[in-house]
Short mmCIF file of C-alpha atoms in Angstrom, two decimals:
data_model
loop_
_atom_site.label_atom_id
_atom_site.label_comp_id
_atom_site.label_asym_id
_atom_site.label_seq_id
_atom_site.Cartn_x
_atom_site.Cartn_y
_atom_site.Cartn_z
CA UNK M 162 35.88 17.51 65.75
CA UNK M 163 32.29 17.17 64.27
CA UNK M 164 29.79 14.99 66.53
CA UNK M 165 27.48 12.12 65.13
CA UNK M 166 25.35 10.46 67.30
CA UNK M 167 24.15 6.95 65.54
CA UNK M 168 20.67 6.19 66.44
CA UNK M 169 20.31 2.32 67.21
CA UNK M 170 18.66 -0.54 69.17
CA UNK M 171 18.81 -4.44 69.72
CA UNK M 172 16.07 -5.36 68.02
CA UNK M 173 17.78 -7.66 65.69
CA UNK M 174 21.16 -7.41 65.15
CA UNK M 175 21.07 -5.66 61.84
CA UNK M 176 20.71 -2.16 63.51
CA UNK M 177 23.78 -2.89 66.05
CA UNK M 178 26.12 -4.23 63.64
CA UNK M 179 25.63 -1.21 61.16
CA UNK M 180 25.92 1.25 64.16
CA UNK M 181 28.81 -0.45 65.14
CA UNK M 182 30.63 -1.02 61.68
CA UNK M 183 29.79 2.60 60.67
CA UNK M 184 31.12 4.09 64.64
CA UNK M 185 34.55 2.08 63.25
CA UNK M 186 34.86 3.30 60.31
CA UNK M 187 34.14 7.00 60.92
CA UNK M 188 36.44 6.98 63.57
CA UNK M 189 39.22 6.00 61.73
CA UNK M 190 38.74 8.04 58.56
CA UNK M 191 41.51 10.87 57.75
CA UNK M 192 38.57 13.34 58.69
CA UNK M 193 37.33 11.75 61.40
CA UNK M 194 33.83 12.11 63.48
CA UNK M 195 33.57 12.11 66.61
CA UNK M 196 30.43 9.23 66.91
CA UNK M 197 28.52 8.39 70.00
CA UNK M 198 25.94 5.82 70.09
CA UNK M 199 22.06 6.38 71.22
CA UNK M 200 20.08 3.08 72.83
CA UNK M 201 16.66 4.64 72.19
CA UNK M 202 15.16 1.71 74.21
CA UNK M 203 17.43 2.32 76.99
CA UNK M 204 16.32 6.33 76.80
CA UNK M 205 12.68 5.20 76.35
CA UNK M 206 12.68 2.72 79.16
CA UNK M 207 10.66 5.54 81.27
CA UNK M 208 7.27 4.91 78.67
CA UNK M 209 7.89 1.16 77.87
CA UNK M 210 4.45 -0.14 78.42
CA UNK M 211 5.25 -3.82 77.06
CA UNK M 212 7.76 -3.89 80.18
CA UNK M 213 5.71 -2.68 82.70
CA UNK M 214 3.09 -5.17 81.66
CA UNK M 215 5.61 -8.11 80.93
CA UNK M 216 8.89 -7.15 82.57
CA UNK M 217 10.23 -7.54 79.19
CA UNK M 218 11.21 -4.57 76.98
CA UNK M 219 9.80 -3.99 73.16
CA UNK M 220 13.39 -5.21 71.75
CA UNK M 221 13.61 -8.23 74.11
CA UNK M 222 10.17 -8.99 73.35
CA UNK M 223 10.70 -9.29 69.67
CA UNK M 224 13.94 -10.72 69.73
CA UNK M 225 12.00 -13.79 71.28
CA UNK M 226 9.41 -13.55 69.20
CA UNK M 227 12.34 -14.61 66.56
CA UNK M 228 13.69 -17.04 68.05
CA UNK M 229 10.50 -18.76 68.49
CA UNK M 230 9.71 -18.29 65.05
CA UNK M 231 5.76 -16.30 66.03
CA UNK M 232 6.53 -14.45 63.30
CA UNK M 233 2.70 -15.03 61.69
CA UNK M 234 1.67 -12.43 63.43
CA UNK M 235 4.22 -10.14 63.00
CA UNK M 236 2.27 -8.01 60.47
CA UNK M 237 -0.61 -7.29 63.24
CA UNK M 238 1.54 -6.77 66.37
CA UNK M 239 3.32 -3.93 63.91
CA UNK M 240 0.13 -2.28 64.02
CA UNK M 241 -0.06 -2.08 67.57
CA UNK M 242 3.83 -1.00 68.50
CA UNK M 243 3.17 1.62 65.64
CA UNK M 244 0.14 2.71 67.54
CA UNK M 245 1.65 2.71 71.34
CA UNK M 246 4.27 4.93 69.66
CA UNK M 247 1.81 7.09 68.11
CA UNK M 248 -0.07 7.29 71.22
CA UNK M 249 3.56 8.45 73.13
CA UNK M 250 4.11 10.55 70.73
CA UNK M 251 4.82 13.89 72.59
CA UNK M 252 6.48 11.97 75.35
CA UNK M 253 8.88 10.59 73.49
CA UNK M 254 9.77 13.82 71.77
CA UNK M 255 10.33 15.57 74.89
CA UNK M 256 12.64 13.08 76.39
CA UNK M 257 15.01 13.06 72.87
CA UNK M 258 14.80 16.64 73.16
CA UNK M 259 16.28 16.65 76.52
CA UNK M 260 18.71 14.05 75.61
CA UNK M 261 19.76 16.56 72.75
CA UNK M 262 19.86 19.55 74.95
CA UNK M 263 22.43 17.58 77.33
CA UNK M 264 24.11 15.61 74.12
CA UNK M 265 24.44 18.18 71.19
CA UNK M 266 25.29 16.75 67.63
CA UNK M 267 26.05 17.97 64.63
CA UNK M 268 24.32 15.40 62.78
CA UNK M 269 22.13 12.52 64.34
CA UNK M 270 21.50 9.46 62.29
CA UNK M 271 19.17 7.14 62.62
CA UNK M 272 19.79 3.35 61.72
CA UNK M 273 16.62 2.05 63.19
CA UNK M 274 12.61 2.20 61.63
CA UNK M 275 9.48 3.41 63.30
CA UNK M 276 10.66 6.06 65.35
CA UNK M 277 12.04 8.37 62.73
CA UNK M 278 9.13 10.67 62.86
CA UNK M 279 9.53 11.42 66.81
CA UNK M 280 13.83 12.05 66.04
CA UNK M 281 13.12 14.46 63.36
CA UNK M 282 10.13 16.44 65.35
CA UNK M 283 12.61 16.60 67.97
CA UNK M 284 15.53 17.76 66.25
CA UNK M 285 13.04 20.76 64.41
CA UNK M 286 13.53 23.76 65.95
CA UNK M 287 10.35 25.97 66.16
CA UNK M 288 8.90 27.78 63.57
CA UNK M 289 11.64 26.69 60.26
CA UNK M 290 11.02 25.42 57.24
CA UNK M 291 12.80 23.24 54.67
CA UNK M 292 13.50 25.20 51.95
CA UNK M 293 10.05 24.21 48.96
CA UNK M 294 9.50 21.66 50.56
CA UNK M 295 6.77 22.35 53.51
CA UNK M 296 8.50 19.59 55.37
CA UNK M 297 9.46 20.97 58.86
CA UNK M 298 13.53 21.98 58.67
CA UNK M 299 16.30 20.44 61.79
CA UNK M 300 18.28 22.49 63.91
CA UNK M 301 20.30 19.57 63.70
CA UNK M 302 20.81 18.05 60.32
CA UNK M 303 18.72 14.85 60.98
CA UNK M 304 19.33 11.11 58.20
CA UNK M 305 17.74 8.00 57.97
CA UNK M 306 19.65 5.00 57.04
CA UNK M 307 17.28 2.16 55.49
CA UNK M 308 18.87 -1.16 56.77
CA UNK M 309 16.53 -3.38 55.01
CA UNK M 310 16.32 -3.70 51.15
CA UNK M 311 12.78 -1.52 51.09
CA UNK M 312 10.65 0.51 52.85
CA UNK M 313 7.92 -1.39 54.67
CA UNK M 314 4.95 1.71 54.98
CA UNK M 315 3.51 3.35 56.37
CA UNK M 316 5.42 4.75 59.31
CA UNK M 317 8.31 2.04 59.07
CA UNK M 318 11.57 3.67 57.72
CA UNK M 319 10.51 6.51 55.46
CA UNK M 320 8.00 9.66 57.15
CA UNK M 321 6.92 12.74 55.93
CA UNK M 322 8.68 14.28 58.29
CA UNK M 323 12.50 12.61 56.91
CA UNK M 324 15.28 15.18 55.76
CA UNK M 325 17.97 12.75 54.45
CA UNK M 326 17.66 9.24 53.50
CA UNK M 327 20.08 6.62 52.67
CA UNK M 328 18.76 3.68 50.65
CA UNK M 329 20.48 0.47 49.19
CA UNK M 330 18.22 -0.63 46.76
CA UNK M 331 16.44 1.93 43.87
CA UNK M 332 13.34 0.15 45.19
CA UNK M 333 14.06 2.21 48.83
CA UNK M 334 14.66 5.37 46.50
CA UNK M 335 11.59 5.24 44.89
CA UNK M 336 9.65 4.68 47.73
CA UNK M 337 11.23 8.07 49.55
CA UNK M 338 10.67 10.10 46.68
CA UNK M 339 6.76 8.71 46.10
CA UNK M 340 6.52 10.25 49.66
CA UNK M 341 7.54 13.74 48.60
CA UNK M 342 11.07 13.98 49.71
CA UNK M 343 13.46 16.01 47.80
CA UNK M 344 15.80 14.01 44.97
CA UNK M 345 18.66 15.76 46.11
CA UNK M 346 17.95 14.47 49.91
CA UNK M 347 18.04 11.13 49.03
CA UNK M 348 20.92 9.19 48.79
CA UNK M 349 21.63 5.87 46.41
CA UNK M 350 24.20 3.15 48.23
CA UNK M 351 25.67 0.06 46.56
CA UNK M 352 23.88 -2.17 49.59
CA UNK M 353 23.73 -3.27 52.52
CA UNK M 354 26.27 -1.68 55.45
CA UNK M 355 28.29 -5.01 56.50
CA UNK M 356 30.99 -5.28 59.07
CA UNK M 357 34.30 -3.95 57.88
CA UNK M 358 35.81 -7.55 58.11
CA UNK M 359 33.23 -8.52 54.86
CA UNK M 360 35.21 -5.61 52.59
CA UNK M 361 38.69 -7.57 53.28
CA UNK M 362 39.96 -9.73 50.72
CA UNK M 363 39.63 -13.43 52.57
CA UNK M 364 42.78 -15.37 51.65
CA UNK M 365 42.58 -18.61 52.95
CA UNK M 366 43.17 -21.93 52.03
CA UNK M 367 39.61 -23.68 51.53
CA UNK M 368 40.92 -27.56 51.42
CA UNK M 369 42.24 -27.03 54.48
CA UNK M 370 40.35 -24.97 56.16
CA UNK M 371 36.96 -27.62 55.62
CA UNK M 372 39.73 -30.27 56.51
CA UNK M 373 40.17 -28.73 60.06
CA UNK M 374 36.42 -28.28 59.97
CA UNK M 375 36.19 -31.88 59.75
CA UNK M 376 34.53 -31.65 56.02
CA UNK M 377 35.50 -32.80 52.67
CA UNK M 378 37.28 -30.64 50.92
CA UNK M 379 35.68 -30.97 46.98
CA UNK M 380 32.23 -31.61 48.52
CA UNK M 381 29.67 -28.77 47.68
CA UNK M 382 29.40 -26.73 51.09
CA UNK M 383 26.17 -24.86 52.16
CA UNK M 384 26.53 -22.44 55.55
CA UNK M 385 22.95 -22.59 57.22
CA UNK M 386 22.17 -19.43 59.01
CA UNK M 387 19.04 -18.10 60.91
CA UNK M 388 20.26 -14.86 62.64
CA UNK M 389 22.14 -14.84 66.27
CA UNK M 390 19.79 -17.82 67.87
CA UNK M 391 19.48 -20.08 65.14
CA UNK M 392 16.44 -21.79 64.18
CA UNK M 393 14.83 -25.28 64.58
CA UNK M 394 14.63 -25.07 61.04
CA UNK M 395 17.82 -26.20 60.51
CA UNK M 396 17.05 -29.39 62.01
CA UNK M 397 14.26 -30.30 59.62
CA UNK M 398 16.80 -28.66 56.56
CA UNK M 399 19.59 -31.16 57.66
CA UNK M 400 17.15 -34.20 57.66
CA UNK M 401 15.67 -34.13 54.68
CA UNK M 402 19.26 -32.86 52.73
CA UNK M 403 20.25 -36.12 54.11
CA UNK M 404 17.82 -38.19 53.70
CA UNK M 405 17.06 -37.10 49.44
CA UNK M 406 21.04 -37.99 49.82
CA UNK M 407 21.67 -34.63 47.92
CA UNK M 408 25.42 -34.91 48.42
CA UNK M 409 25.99 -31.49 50.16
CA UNK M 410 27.89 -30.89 53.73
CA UNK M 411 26.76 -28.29 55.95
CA UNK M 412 27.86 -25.50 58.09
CA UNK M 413 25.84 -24.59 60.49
CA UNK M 414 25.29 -21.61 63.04
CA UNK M 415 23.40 -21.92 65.69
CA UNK M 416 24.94 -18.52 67.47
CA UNK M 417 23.34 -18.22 71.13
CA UNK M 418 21.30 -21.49 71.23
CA UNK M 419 23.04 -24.25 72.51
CA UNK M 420 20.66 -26.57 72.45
CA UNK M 421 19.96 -26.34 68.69
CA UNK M 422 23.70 -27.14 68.48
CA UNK M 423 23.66 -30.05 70.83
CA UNK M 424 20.52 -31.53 68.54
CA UNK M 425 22.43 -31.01 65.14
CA UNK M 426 25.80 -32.88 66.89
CA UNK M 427 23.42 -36.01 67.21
CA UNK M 428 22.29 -35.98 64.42
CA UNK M 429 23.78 -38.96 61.49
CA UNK M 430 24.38 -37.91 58.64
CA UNK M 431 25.82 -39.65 55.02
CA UNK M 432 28.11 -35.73 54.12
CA UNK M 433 29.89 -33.95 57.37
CA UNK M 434 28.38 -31.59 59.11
CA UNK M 435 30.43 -28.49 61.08
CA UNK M 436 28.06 -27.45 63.64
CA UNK M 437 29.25 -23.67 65.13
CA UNK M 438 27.98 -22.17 68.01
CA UNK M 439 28.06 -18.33 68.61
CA UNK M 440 30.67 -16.59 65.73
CA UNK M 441 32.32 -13.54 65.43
CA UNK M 442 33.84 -14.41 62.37
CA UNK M 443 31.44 -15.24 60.37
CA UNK M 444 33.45 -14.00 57.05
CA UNK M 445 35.20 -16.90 57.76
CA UNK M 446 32.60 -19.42 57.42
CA UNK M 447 31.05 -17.54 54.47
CA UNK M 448 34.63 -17.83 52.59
CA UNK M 449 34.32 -21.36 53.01
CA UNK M 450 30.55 -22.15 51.65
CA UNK M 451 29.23 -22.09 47.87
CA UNK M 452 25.88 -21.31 48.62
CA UNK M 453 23.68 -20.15 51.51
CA UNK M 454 20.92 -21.18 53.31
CA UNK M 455 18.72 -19.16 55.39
CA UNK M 456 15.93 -16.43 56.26
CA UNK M 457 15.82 -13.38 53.83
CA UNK M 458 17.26 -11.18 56.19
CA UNK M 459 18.53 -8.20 54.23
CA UNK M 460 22.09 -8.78 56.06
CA UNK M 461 22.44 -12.43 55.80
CA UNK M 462 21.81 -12.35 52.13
CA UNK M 463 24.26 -9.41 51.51
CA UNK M 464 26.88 -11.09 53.34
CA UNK M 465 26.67 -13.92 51.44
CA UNK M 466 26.80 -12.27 48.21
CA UNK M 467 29.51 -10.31 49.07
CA UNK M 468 31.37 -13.79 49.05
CA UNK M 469 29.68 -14.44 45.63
CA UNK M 470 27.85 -17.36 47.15
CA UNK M 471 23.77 -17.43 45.69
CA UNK M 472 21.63 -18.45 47.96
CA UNK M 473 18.10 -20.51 48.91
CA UNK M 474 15.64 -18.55 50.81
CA UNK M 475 12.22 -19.18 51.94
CA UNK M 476 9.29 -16.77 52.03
CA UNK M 477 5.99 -17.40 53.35
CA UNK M 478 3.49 -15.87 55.45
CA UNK M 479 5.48 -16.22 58.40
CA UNK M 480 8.22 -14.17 56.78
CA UNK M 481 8.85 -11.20 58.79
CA UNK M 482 6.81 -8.61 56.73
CA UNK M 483 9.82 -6.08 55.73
CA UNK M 484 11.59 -9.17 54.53
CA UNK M 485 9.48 -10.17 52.09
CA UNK M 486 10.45 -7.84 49.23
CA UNK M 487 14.56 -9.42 49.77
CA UNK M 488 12.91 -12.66 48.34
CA UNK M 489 11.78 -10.47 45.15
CA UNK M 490 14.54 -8.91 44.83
CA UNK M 491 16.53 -12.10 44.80
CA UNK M 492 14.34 -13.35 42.35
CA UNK M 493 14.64 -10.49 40.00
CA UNK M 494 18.47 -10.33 40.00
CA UNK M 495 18.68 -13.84 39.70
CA UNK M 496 20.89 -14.60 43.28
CA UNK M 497 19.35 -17.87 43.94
CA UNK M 498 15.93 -19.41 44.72
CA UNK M 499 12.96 -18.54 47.27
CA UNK M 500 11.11 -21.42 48.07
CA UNK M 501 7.81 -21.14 49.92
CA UNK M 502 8.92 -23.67 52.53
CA UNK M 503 12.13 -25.63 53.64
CA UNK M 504 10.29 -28.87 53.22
CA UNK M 505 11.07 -28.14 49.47
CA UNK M 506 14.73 -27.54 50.38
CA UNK M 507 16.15 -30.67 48.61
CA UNK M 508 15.17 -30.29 45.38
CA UNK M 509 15.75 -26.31 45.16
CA UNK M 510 19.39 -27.73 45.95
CA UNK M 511 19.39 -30.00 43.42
CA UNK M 512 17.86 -27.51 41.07
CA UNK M 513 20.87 -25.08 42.19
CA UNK M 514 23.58 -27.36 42.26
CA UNK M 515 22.76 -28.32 38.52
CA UNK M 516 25.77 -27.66 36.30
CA UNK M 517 24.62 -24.49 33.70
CA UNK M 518 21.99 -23.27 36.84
CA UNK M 519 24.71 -23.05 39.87
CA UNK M 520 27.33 -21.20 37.10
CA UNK M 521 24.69 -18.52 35.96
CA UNK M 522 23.80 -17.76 39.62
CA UNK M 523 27.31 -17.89 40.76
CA UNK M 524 27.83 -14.97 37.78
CA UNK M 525 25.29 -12.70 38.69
CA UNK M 526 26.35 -12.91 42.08
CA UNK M 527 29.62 -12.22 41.02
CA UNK M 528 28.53 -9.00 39.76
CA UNK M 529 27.19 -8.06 42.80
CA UNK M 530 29.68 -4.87 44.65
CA UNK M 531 28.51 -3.39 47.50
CA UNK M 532 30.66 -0.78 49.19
CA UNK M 533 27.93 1.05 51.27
CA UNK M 534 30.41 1.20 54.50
CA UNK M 535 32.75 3.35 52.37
CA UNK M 536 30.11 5.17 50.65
CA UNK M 537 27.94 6.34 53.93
CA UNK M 538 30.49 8.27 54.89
CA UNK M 539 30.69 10.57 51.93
CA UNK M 540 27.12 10.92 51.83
CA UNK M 541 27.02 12.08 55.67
CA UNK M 542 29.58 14.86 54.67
CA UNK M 543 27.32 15.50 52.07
CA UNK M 544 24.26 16.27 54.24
CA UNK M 545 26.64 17.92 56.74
CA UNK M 546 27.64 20.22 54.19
CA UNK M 547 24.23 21.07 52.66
CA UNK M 548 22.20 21.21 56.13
CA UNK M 549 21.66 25.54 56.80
CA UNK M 550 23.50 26.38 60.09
CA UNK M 551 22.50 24.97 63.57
CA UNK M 552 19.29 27.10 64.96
CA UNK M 553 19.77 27.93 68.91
CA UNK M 554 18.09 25.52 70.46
CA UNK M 555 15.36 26.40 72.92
CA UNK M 556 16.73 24.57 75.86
CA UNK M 557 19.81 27.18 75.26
CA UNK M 558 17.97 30.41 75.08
#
């Protein structure tokens, strides 16, 4: 059986759930792989300076820095992680090189950004070439899955040093061939990879289903949702859809953070409410909803339209910077609405709830198919197939 390791880390979920969603799939398949899972952070604990300094890893320290919303900076404090790792360079090649001496693959893939340069110098086995390209060749055929709707350069997803890379938008595409890469390495996908449960057809009974939720069931439904720790966003978004009286009920999910969830119980409100703590079901909650509301997270928004629901997103300066194309791109295939701030959050509502509005962006999102789980795959036995034979590896000879 052929091995793939997957490439991954917690910061955010978005790199978890796709490593997880794709290990599923894979595994299952009629030609299956045999997939094991890398926590770079976890094999890079040794050179984590941000611990040593704060006790708290890089992953954990930007996972807070989300849920506290210091996401103004985020732009500069890329800078410096992309310089640390630049600095650790050679370390951090030599310890994935051990790791692959003592865990050989025949493909690696890589579902996280910024440290796709030191995985592909690692891989490269001394003195090869790719093939017209000058780029240095892989002993071990080495791919780059773009979880976000774009490249965010330099040194984010897309390096010189790449050899194949899977993109979901033609934006991503263009960006890895403007950086030299081959056409033929580079790889088109229908979106986003979402967890298997998002490809099923949801048959459930939506009167009810609000009914046990408490809501009405012919009110218009928004699901509010701000990653795995919720935001204190949603607060402010419930007030003031209450208080322009916009006629909407919302579901909200407020994942880990309880205390966002105990604030949004007390709150009064004229429409329901369905306040949800930590879910693993989300498709659930989607299937129930006619619109979204939320951060332009490249997953949030797929999943959404993936359920044909358009959505309201907001982008600003505190957008996280490799978000900030999602609210284009929304804009340009006519999904929904990007406001620059929730305080304007009632009347985009209104605006999308309008008769003729709320039907043209329920169509386009209608059009929307995404099948990216089913179509990685393929693409892996793809590079599998056109990757030249494993080179001996050094720590073999």
């Amino acid at each position: 059986m052929r091995k793939l390791t997957i490439v991954f880390h917690h910061a955010g979920g978005g790199h978890r759930s796709a490593a997880e969603a794709l290990k599923a799939t894979l595994s299952s398949q009629q030609h299956p792989w045999e997939v094991s899972v890398l926590d770079i952070q976890e094999l890079l604990d040794p050179l984590d300076v941000v611990r040593r300094a704060t006790g708290l890893r890089i992953q954990d320290t930007y996972n807070v820095i989300l849920r506290k919303g210091w996401t103004r900076f985020t732009p500069q404090l890329l800078v410096v992680l992309q310089g640390t790792i630049r600095l650790y360079h050679s370390p951090i090649v030599k310890l994935l090189r051990s790791y692959w001496a003592e865990h050989p693959a025949d493909l690696v893939l890589s579902v996280i950004p910024h440290f796709n340069r030191e995985i592909a110098e690692s891989l490269r086995p001394v003195g090869t070439k790719m093939p017209g390209t000058g780029i240095p060749g892989t002993g071990t055929p080495f791919v780059t899955l773009i979880t976000d709707l774009a490249d965010y350069p330099p040194h984010f997803w897309i390096e010189r040093e790449s050899e194949y890379i899977i993109a979901g938008t033609e934006r991503a595409r263009q960006q890895a061939l403007t950086m030299g890469l081959p056409a033929d390495h580079i790889f088109l996908t229908s979106g986003m990879i979402l967890k298997p449960k998002f490809y099923e057809k949801t048959t459930i009974d939506r009167v009810e289903e609000r009914k046990r939720l408490r809501l009405e069931p012919d009110c218009p439904t928004a699901i509010v949702l701000f990653g795995g720790h919720g935001s204190q966003v949603m607060v402010d978004i419930t007030k003031k859809l209450n208080e322009a009286g916009s006629g909407v009920q919302l579901i909200l999910i407020c994942g880990h953070n309880q205390k966002l969830a105990v604030q949004l119980k007390g709150l009064q409100t004229r429409k329901p409410i369905a306040v949800v703590g930590f879910a693993q079901n989300v498709e659930y909650y989607m299937a129930l909803a006619d619109f979204f509301i939320g951060k332009p997270g490249p997953g949030s928004i797929s999943e959404a339209l993936q359920f044909h629901s358009p959505v309201i997103v907001e982008c600003n300066s505190k957008t996280l910077p490799q978000e900030r194309y999602n609210a284009e791109w929304v804009t340009e295939k006519g999904y929904g609405i990007v406001v620059p701030s929730f305080k304007k959050i009632a009347p985009a509502v209104q605006r999308l709830l309008q008769s003729a509005t709320f039907d043209e962006f329920r169509r386009r999102a209608s059009e929307y198919s995404n099948r990216a789980l089913f179509e990685v795959p393929m693409i892996l036995e793809q590079c599998a197939e056109h990757a030249a034979p494993p080179v001996q590896s050094e720590a073999a000879v």
